[in-house]
Amino acid sequence: KNIPDHETGFREMDELLTNAKEGVIKNSSDISAIGHRVVHGGETFTKPTIIDETVIKAIESNVPLAPLHNPGNLSGIFAAQKFFKGVINIAVFDTAFHQTMPEGNYRYALPNEYYEKYKIRRYGFHGTSHQYVSKLAAKFLNKPIESLNLITLHLGNGASVCAIKNGKSFDTSMGMTPLEGLIMGTRAGDIDPAIPFFLADHVKLSYKEIDTMLNKESGLKGISSLNDMRDILAKREEGDKNAKLAIEMYVKRIRKYIGAYLVGLGGKLDAIIFTAGIGENASEIRKLCMENLSMLGIEIDENKNKASGKEVREINNDKSKIKVLICPTNEELEIALQAKELLQAN
Ligand code: ADP
């Protein structure tokens, strides 16, 4: 079905939810609240927030920080207000979970004024997912979340890693934008920041072309020409050199962050968590990420790692001091749960 814009989408949803045959409610006013994923909350939002005019203005003021995402999120909010009249709208921010990072982890070593005037700093993303899987892990390990140190690896098309200290985000690999950090499907992740100057001065690429290259043509795709991990793994099996290199680089970057975060957490780590498309499904990638780490107390059981499943599960062996878990993420459910919690508190 062609759904060209948010308005059509919300109209469709309204019909689907309320139609007499398959609908689950009588009319749209039966809905208590609508939870919206809003990508950039800047420094303004540290928790889920009921949307009113002031909140909309604040989301608008964060558009420069997420020009591709926040305008779309606002269109969704406006469409929801139009088709679900009188229903409370709640914004759940992708950046909110990471607002607990200490300043030493979120600042860039640029002159202070660029932080003070322009808010150039690391924000981190995928917060809803990192938070959700950390709660799943706490439940699985039967320990209070406040007592846990975790490294969560969200490996989807976009990818980020989060160091969680005593249940709170302590450090994360994405920065002011989702381009920093891990190698992703089509994003480069960490590179020498002088490369764009070189591309502009010597290759004569425009600012826009550089942006497109780093966001859409780099990462796994840049190295292997493919961006679906299933295809890259299959090509590697066939002996394709570029697919082999892409996977080697992808895994090395993840291991670099695991090393850094393990040290950042003072060596106190309860569990490493794999989640999202690649993290949940690609046993080969998990194996490569966790290879030869027994000196750090990390050992996986290859049979457990290979077994497929949809539930939270442990893939470390009995000797491993640090647990290694697969926790399937569910950002929509987490947004709904956070919206529900906020409603109950009000
Ligand atoms: P998004 O960031 O778009 O939500 P997903 O979390 O759905 O992404 O992850 C997409 C990635 O997961 C793709 O690279 C895809 O190849 C990978 N993936 C999904 N299933 C498998 C699988 N069985 N084996 C390897 N990779 C997989």
Tab-separated table of C-alpha atoms and ligand atoms in Angstrom:
chain	number	residue	atom	x	y	z
A	1	LYS	CA	0.000	0.000	0.000
A	2	ASN	CA	1.252	3.454	-0.842
A	3	ILE	CA	1.626	5.585	2.269
A	4	PRO	CA	3.208	8.808	1.047
A	5	ASP	CA	3.125	10.816	4.257
A	6	HIS	CA	2.467	10.751	7.994
A	7	GLU	CA	-1.123	11.994	7.617
A	8	THR	CA	-2.042	9.068	5.369
A	9	GLY	CA	-0.233	6.729	7.750
A	10	PHE	CA	-2.165	7.911	10.781
A	11	ARG	CA	-5.466	7.859	8.875
A	12	GLU	CA	-4.738	4.233	7.895
A	13	MET	CA	-3.852	3.345	11.477
A	14	ASP	CA	-7.061	4.934	12.730
A	15	GLU	CA	-9.093	2.843	10.267
A	16	LEU	CA	-7.244	-0.386	11.020
A	17	LEU	CA	-7.572	0.056	14.776
A	18	THR	CA	-11.256	0.917	14.728
A	19	ASN	CA	-12.755	-1.096	11.849
A	20	ALA	CA	-15.516	-3.433	12.960
A	21	LYS	CA	-13.899	-6.639	11.627
A	22	GLU	CA	-10.300	-6.658	12.828
A	23	GLY	CA	-10.101	-3.494	14.903
A	24	VAL	CA	-9.113	-3.748	18.560
A	25	ILE	CA	-10.919	-0.629	19.786
A	26	LYS	CA	-14.304	1.005	19.129
A	27	ASN	CA	-13.042	4.497	18.452
A	28	SER	CA	-9.746	6.277	18.601
A	29	SER	CA	-10.567	8.063	21.857
A	30	ASP	CA	-10.173	4.645	23.556
A	31	ILE	CA	-6.421	5.099	23.180
A	32	SER	CA	-4.830	6.483	26.347
A	33	ALA	CA	-1.687	7.821	24.718
A	34	ILE	CA	0.480	7.706	21.628
A	35	GLY	CA	4.223	7.284	22.151
A	36	HIS	CA	6.447	8.895	19.526
A	37	ARG	CA	10.080	8.082	18.919
A	38	VAL	CA	11.829	11.416	18.607
A	39	VAL	CA	15.454	11.115	17.581
A	40	HIS	CA	17.050	14.238	19.017
A	41	GLY	CA	16.127	15.649	22.394
A	42	GLY	CA	19.392	17.583	22.691
A	43	GLU	CA	20.163	18.542	26.275
A	44	THR	CA	16.547	19.583	26.830
A	45	PHE	CA	15.016	16.151	27.336
A	46	THR	CA	16.242	13.522	29.736
A	47	LYS	CA	13.041	11.504	29.986
A	48	PRO	CA	9.730	10.787	28.208
A	49	THR	CA	7.666	13.944	28.003
A	50	ILE	CA	4.005	14.764	27.370
A	51	ILE	CA	3.850	16.798	24.182
A	52	ASP	CA	2.476	20.338	24.379
A	53	GLU	CA	3.272	23.538	22.486
A	54	THR	CA	6.448	24.173	24.503
A	55	VAL	CA	7.707	20.651	23.828
A	56	ILE	CA	7.005	21.024	20.115
A	57	LYS	CA	9.014	24.277	20.094
A	58	ALA	CA	11.863	22.526	21.887
A	59	ILE	CA	11.850	19.632	19.379
A	60	GLU	CA	11.899	22.245	16.607
A	61	SER	CA	14.850	23.974	18.238
A	62	ASN	CA	16.761	20.677	18.073
A	63	VAL	CA	16.192	20.329	14.300
A	64	PRO	CA	19.715	21.633	13.494
A	65	LEU	CA	21.106	18.690	15.495
A	66	ALA	CA	19.026	16.113	13.553
A	67	PRO	CA	17.893	17.688	10.286
A	68	LEU	CA	16.960	14.329	8.750
A	69	HIS	CA	14.969	12.996	11.693
A	70	ASN	CA	13.319	15.636	13.888
A	71	PRO	CA	11.197	17.211	11.083
A	72	GLY	CA	9.747	13.756	10.274
A	73	ASN	CA	9.102	13.110	13.956
A	74	LEU	CA	7.220	16.428	14.160
A	75	SER	CA	5.094	15.518	11.105
A	76	GLY	CA	4.129	12.309	12.898
A	77	ILE	CA	3.151	14.241	16.014
A	78	PHE	CA	1.034	16.727	14.021
A	79	ALA	CA	-0.713	13.889	12.143
A	80	ALA	CA	-1.419	12.073	15.416
A	81	GLN	CA	-2.918	15.254	16.881
A	82	LYS	CA	-5.140	15.581	13.817
A	83	PHE	CA	-6.447	12.006	13.545
A	84	PHE	CA	-6.463	10.982	17.185
A	85	LYS	CA	-8.126	14.091	18.620
A	86	GLY	CA	-7.798	14.548	22.356
A	87	VAL	CA	-5.349	11.661	22.791
A	88	ILE	CA	-2.209	12.447	24.810
A	89	ASN	CA	0.994	12.376	22.773
A	90	ILE	CA	4.236	11.437	24.468
A	91	ALA	CA	7.731	11.924	23.078
A	92	VAL	CA	10.357	9.299	23.868
A	93	PHE	CA	13.799	10.552	22.875
A	94	ASP	CA	16.542	8.416	21.377
A	95	THR	CA	19.115	10.610	23.106
A	96	ALA	CA	17.475	10.751	26.567
A	97	PHE	CA	18.999	7.584	28.038
A	98	HIS	CA	22.501	8.912	27.338
A	99	GLN	CA	21.976	12.201	29.197
A	100	THR	CA	23.557	10.528	32.254
A	101	MET	CA	26.980	10.367	30.559
A	102	PRO	CA	29.624	12.254	32.544
A	103	GLU	CA	30.931	15.437	30.899
A	104	GLY	CA	34.346	13.853	30.379
A	105	ASN	CA	32.684	11.285	28.121
A	106	TYR	CA	30.317	13.555	26.211
A	107	ARG	CA	32.537	16.552	25.441
A	108	TYR	CA	34.703	16.875	22.341
A	109	ALA	CA	38.093	18.496	22.825
A	110	LEU	CA	37.078	21.554	20.803
A	111	PRO	CA	37.256	25.128	22.121
A	112	ASN	CA	34.687	25.530	24.916
A	113	GLU	CA	32.646	28.154	23.076
A	114	TYR	CA	31.526	25.585	20.490
A	115	TYR	CA	29.913	23.569	23.222
A	116	GLU	CA	28.547	26.584	25.060
A	117	LYS	CA	27.168	28.414	22.015
A	118	TYR	CA	26.323	25.619	19.612
A	119	LYS	CA	25.897	22.598	21.896
A	120	ILE	CA	28.457	20.598	19.957
A	121	ARG	CA	28.906	17.508	22.116
A	122	ARG	CA	28.282	13.789	22.017
A	123	TYR	CA	24.613	12.851	22.529
A	124	GLY	CA	24.418	9.183	21.553
A	125	PHE	CA	21.432	7.435	19.970
A	126	HIS	CA	19.570	4.102	20.122
A	127	GLY	CA	18.931	5.019	23.760
A	128	THR	CA	15.536	3.330	23.833
A	129	SER	CA	17.077	0.079	22.647
A	130	HIS	CA	20.102	0.172	24.975
A	131	GLN	CA	17.778	0.891	27.898
A	132	TYR	CA	15.286	-1.811	26.947
A	133	VAL	CA	17.877	-4.580	26.578
A	134	SER	CA	19.608	-3.529	29.797
A	135	LYS	CA	16.308	-4.024	31.639
A	136	LEU	CA	15.808	-7.417	29.967
A	137	ALA	CA	19.305	-8.421	31.057
A	138	ALA	CA	18.642	-7.336	34.657
A	139	LYS	CA	15.504	-9.463	34.711
A	140	PHE	CA	17.315	-12.431	33.174
A	141	LEU	CA	20.218	-12.142	35.624
A	142	ASN	CA	17.766	-11.561	38.451
A	143	LYS	CA	19.662	-8.525	39.732
A	144	PRO	CA	18.584	-4.917	40.246
A	145	ILE	CA	19.530	-2.826	37.213
A	146	GLU	CA	21.229	-0.266	39.518
A	147	SER	CA	23.774	-2.925	40.467
A	148	LEU	CA	24.795	-3.832	36.924
A	149	ASN	CA	27.617	-2.788	34.621
A	150	LEU	CA	26.898	-3.773	31.029
A	151	ILE	CA	28.197	-3.313	27.511
A	152	THR	CA	25.258	-3.351	25.089
A	153	LEU	CA	25.939	-3.870	21.387
A	154	HIS	CA	23.086	-2.672	19.167
A	155	LEU	CA	24.097	-4.054	15.770
A	156	GLY	CA	21.469	-3.287	13.124
A	157	ASN	CA	21.795	-1.223	9.961
A	158	GLY	CA	22.790	1.560	12.294
A	159	ALA	CA	25.017	0.330	15.107
A	160	SER	CA	26.177	1.614	18.456
A	161	VAL	CA	27.675	0.323	21.661
A	162	CYS	CA	26.866	1.599	25.127
A	163	ALA	CA	28.766	1.248	28.387
A	164	ILE	CA	26.221	1.103	31.182
A	165	LYS	CA	27.439	1.786	34.725
A	166	ASN	CA	25.128	0.991	37.618
A	167	GLY	CA	22.215	0.817	35.181
A	168	LYS	CA	22.902	4.214	33.589
A	169	SER	CA	24.457	5.171	30.273
A	170	PHE	CA	28.109	6.001	30.969
A	171	ASP	CA	29.537	6.160	27.458
A	172	THR	CA	28.336	5.427	23.942
A	173	SER	CA	29.860	5.242	20.494
A	174	MET	CA	27.539	7.526	18.516
A	175	GLY	CA	28.260	11.211	18.931
A	176	MET	CA	26.664	14.514	18.038
A	177	THR	CA	25.155	12.599	15.100
A	178	PRO	CA	24.696	8.870	14.441
A	179	LEU	CA	27.751	8.865	12.150
A	180	GLU	CA	30.385	8.386	14.845
A	181	GLY	CA	31.555	5.089	16.263
A	182	LEU	CA	31.091	1.609	14.890
A	183	ILE	CA	31.250	0.636	11.229
A	184	MET	CA	27.611	0.379	10.070
A	185	GLY	CA	25.684	-0.820	7.012
A	186	THR	CA	26.428	2.329	5.027
A	187	ARG	CA	28.051	4.697	7.580
A	188	ALA	CA	31.785	4.966	8.076
A	189	GLY	CA	31.804	5.397	11.850
A	190	ASP	CA	35.062	6.788	13.312
A	191	ILE	CA	37.448	8.281	10.764
A	192	ASP	CA	40.197	10.897	10.879
A	193	PRO	CA	38.217	14.187	10.982
A	194	ALA	CA	40.670	15.676	8.458
A	195	ILE	CA	39.518	13.280	5.690
A	196	PRO	CA	36.551	15.516	4.707
A	197	PHE	CA	38.981	18.476	4.257
A	198	PHE	CA	41.101	16.346	1.969
A	199	LEU	CA	38.027	15.226	0.014
A	200	ALA	CA	36.944	18.838	-0.408
A	201	ASP	CA	40.369	20.275	-1.263
A	202	HIS	CA	41.868	17.533	-3.406
A	203	VAL	CA	39.014	15.359	-4.680
A	204	LYS	CA	36.814	18.455	-5.100
A	205	LEU	CA	33.772	16.806	-3.554
A	206	SER	CA	31.086	19.165	-2.338
A	207	TYR	CA	30.013	19.281	1.286
A	208	LYS	CA	26.798	17.464	0.274
A	209	GLU	CA	28.704	14.755	-1.620
A	210	ILE	CA	30.957	14.124	1.356
A	211	ASP	CA	27.923	13.881	3.635
A	212	THR	CA	26.270	11.360	1.293
A	213	MET	CA	29.453	9.347	0.954
A	214	LEU	CA	30.060	9.063	4.702
A	215	ASN	CA	26.421	8.291	5.540
A	216	LYS	CA	25.192	6.261	2.589
A	217	GLU	CA	28.120	4.792	0.652
A	218	SER	CA	30.618	3.858	3.342
A	219	GLY	CA	30.738	1.248	6.118
A	220	LEU	CA	30.115	-2.375	5.130
A	221	LYS	CA	28.792	-1.203	1.759
A	222	GLY	CA	31.868	0.875	1.039
A	223	ILE	CA	34.199	-2.072	1.558
A	224	SER	CA	32.125	-5.010	0.258
A	225	SER	CA	29.584	-3.286	-2.062
A	226	LEU	CA	26.872	-4.924	0.062
A	227	ASN	CA	25.131	-3.678	3.175
A	228	ASP	CA	23.108	-6.685	4.257
A	229	MET	CA	25.169	-8.783	6.652
A	230	ARG	CA	23.562	-12.005	5.378
A	231	ASP	CA	24.848	-11.307	1.862
A	232	ILE	CA	28.281	-10.295	3.120
A	233	LEU	CA	28.615	-13.489	5.199
A	234	ALA	CA	27.572	-15.562	2.161
A	235	LYS	CA	30.112	-13.795	-0.090
A	236	ARG	CA	32.821	-14.326	2.488
A	237	GLU	CA	32.028	-18.072	2.432
A	238	GLU	CA	32.582	-17.979	-1.332
A	239	GLY	CA	36.046	-16.521	-0.723
A	240	ASP	CA	35.268	-12.911	-1.665
A	241	LYS	CA	38.189	-10.809	-0.417
A	242	ASN	CA	36.253	-7.585	0.089
A	243	ALA	CA	33.513	-9.318	2.076
A	244	LYS	CA	36.212	-10.883	4.267
A	245	LEU	CA	37.858	-7.496	4.811
A	246	ALA	CA	34.534	-5.777	5.596
A	247	ILE	CA	33.750	-8.338	8.300
A	248	GLU	CA	37.265	-8.175	9.718
A	249	MET	CA	37.060	-4.378	9.994
A	250	TYR	CA	33.502	-4.467	11.374
A	251	VAL	CA	34.483	-6.885	14.135
A	252	LYS	CA	37.769	-5.118	14.959
A	253	ARG	CA	35.927	-1.832	15.544
A	254	ILE	CA	33.483	-3.529	17.897
A	255	ARG	CA	36.345	-5.174	19.821
A	256	LYS	CA	38.143	-1.836	20.081
A	257	TYR	CA	35.102	-0.322	21.812
A	258	ILE	CA	34.628	-3.348	24.067
A	259	GLY	CA	38.248	-2.957	25.221
A	260	ALA	CA	37.835	0.773	25.787
A	261	TYR	CA	34.567	0.415	27.686
A	262	LEU	CA	35.799	-2.467	29.819
A	263	VAL	CA	38.616	-0.200	30.988
A	264	GLY	CA	36.204	2.758	31.296
A	265	LEU	CA	34.056	0.649	33.607
A	266	GLY	CA	37.115	-0.062	35.743
A	267	GLY	CA	37.171	-3.707	34.672
A	268	LYS	CA	33.872	-4.309	36.463
A	269	LEU	CA	31.561	-5.818	33.875
A	270	ASP	CA	28.599	-8.121	34.505
A	271	ALA	CA	27.485	-8.841	30.945
A	272	ILE	CA	27.952	-8.108	27.268
A	273	ILE	CA	24.654	-7.946	25.387
A	274	PHE	CA	24.086	-8.483	21.679
A	275	THR	CA	20.948	-7.032	20.099
A	276	ALA	CA	19.270	-5.844	16.822
A	277	GLY	CA	19.336	-7.578	13.407
A	278	ILE	CA	22.996	-8.591	13.339
A	279	GLY	CA	23.483	-8.908	17.096
A	280	GLU	CA	20.470	-11.188	17.488
A	281	ASN	CA	20.896	-13.305	14.362
A	282	ALA	CA	24.477	-13.414	13.124
A	283	SER	CA	26.159	-16.091	15.281
A	284	GLU	CA	29.335	-15.850	13.192
A	285	ILE	CA	29.717	-12.148	14.002
A	286	ARG	CA	29.097	-12.796	17.709
A	287	LYS	CA	31.717	-15.548	17.637
A	288	LEU	CA	34.310	-13.299	15.984
A	289	CYS	CA	33.571	-10.442	18.420
A	290	MET	CA	34.068	-12.714	21.427
A	291	GLU	CA	37.068	-14.699	20.110
A	292	ASN	CA	40.205	-15.067	22.268
A	293	LEU	CA	38.925	-12.973	25.158
A	294	SER	CA	39.392	-15.619	27.854
A	295	MET	CA	42.157	-13.456	29.411
A	296	LEU	CA	39.369	-10.942	30.176
A	297	GLY	CA	37.058	-13.625	31.564
A	298	ILE	CA	34.882	-13.725	28.444
A	299	GLU	CA	34.232	-17.144	26.876
A	300	ILE	CA	31.314	-18.258	24.772
A	301	ASP	CA	29.839	-21.718	24.243
A	302	GLU	CA	29.749	-22.274	20.504
A	303	ASN	CA	26.684	-24.519	20.600
A	304	LYS	CA	24.709	-22.015	22.656
A	305	ASN	CA	25.884	-19.258	20.330
A	306	LYS	CA	24.703	-21.143	17.246
A	307	ALA	CA	21.278	-22.101	18.622
A	308	SER	CA	18.581	-19.803	17.302
A	309	GLY	CA	15.811	-18.382	19.444
A	310	LYS	CA	13.617	-15.387	20.069
A	311	GLU	CA	14.022	-15.187	23.830
A	312	VAL	CA	16.690	-13.664	26.075
A	313	ARG	CA	19.465	-16.246	26.306
A	314	GLU	CA	22.963	-16.804	27.611
A	315	ILE	CA	25.735	-17.820	25.212
A	316	ASN	CA	28.733	-17.767	27.553
A	317	ASN	CA	30.190	-21.032	28.819
A	318	ASP	CA	30.282	-22.014	32.491
A	319	LYS	CA	33.863	-20.751	32.977
A	320	SER	CA	33.168	-17.266	31.662
A	321	LYS	CA	33.294	-14.641	34.448
A	322	ILE	CA	31.363	-12.195	32.302
A	323	LYS	CA	27.973	-13.227	30.969
A	324	VAL	CA	27.330	-12.912	27.257
A	325	LEU	CA	23.629	-12.526	26.436
A	326	ILE	CA	21.400	-12.129	23.417
A	327	CYS	CA	18.512	-9.802	24.270
A	328	PRO	CA	16.069	-9.174	21.389
A	329	THR	CA	15.327	-5.475	21.275
A	330	ASN	CA	11.849	-3.990	20.913
A	331	GLU	CA	11.966	-0.223	20.696
A	332	GLU	CA	8.212	0.117	20.037
A	333	LEU	CA	7.381	-1.853	23.180
A	334	GLU	CA	9.842	0.191	25.248
A	335	ILE	CA	8.285	3.426	23.937
A	336	ALA	CA	4.829	2.104	24.896
A	337	LEU	CA	6.078	1.041	28.347
A	338	GLN	CA	7.704	4.425	28.994
A	339	ALA	CA	4.537	6.204	27.834
A	340	LYS	CA	2.449	4.029	30.161
A	341	GLU	CA	4.768	4.722	33.093
A	342	LEU	CA	4.541	8.456	32.472
A	343	LEU	CA	0.734	8.315	32.281
A	344	GLN	CA	0.530	6.407	35.546
A	345	ALA	CA	2.830	8.893	37.271
A	346	ASN	CA	0.596	11.809	36.210
B	1	ADP	P1	17.558	-1.413	11.539
B	1	ADP	O1	18.722	-0.633	12.072
B	1	ADP	O2	17.176	-0.993	10.141
B	1	ADP	O3	16.385	-1.544	12.504
B	1	ADP	P2	17.898	-4.267	11.943
B	1	ADP	O4	18.049	-4.242	13.429
B	1	ADP	O5	16.678	-4.867	11.373
B	1	ADP	O6	18.169	-2.846	11.315
B	1	ADP	O7	19.174	-5.042	11.356
B	1	ADP	C1	19.402	-5.154	9.997
B	1	ADP	C2	20.674	-5.964	9.789
B	1	ADP	O8	20.509	-7.244	10.408
B	1	ADP	C3	21.003	-6.226	8.317
B	1	ADP	O9	22.387	-5.977	8.073
B	1	ADP	C4	20.712	-7.705	8.174
B	1	ADP	O10	21.570	-8.289	7.261
B	1	ADP	C5	21.038	-8.226	9.552
B	1	ADP	N1	20.426	-9.548	9.772
B	1	ADP	C6	19.128	-9.853	9.940
B	1	ADP	N2	18.970	-11.187	10.045
B	1	ADP	C7	20.199	-11.742	9.926
B	1	ADP	C8	20.729	-13.073	9.954
B	1	ADP	N3	19.931	-14.111	10.114
B	1	ADP	N4	22.054	-13.231	9.811
B	1	ADP	C9	22.868	-12.173	9.644
B	1	ADP	N5	22.451	-10.908	9.619
B	1	ADP	C10	21.159	-10.684	9.765
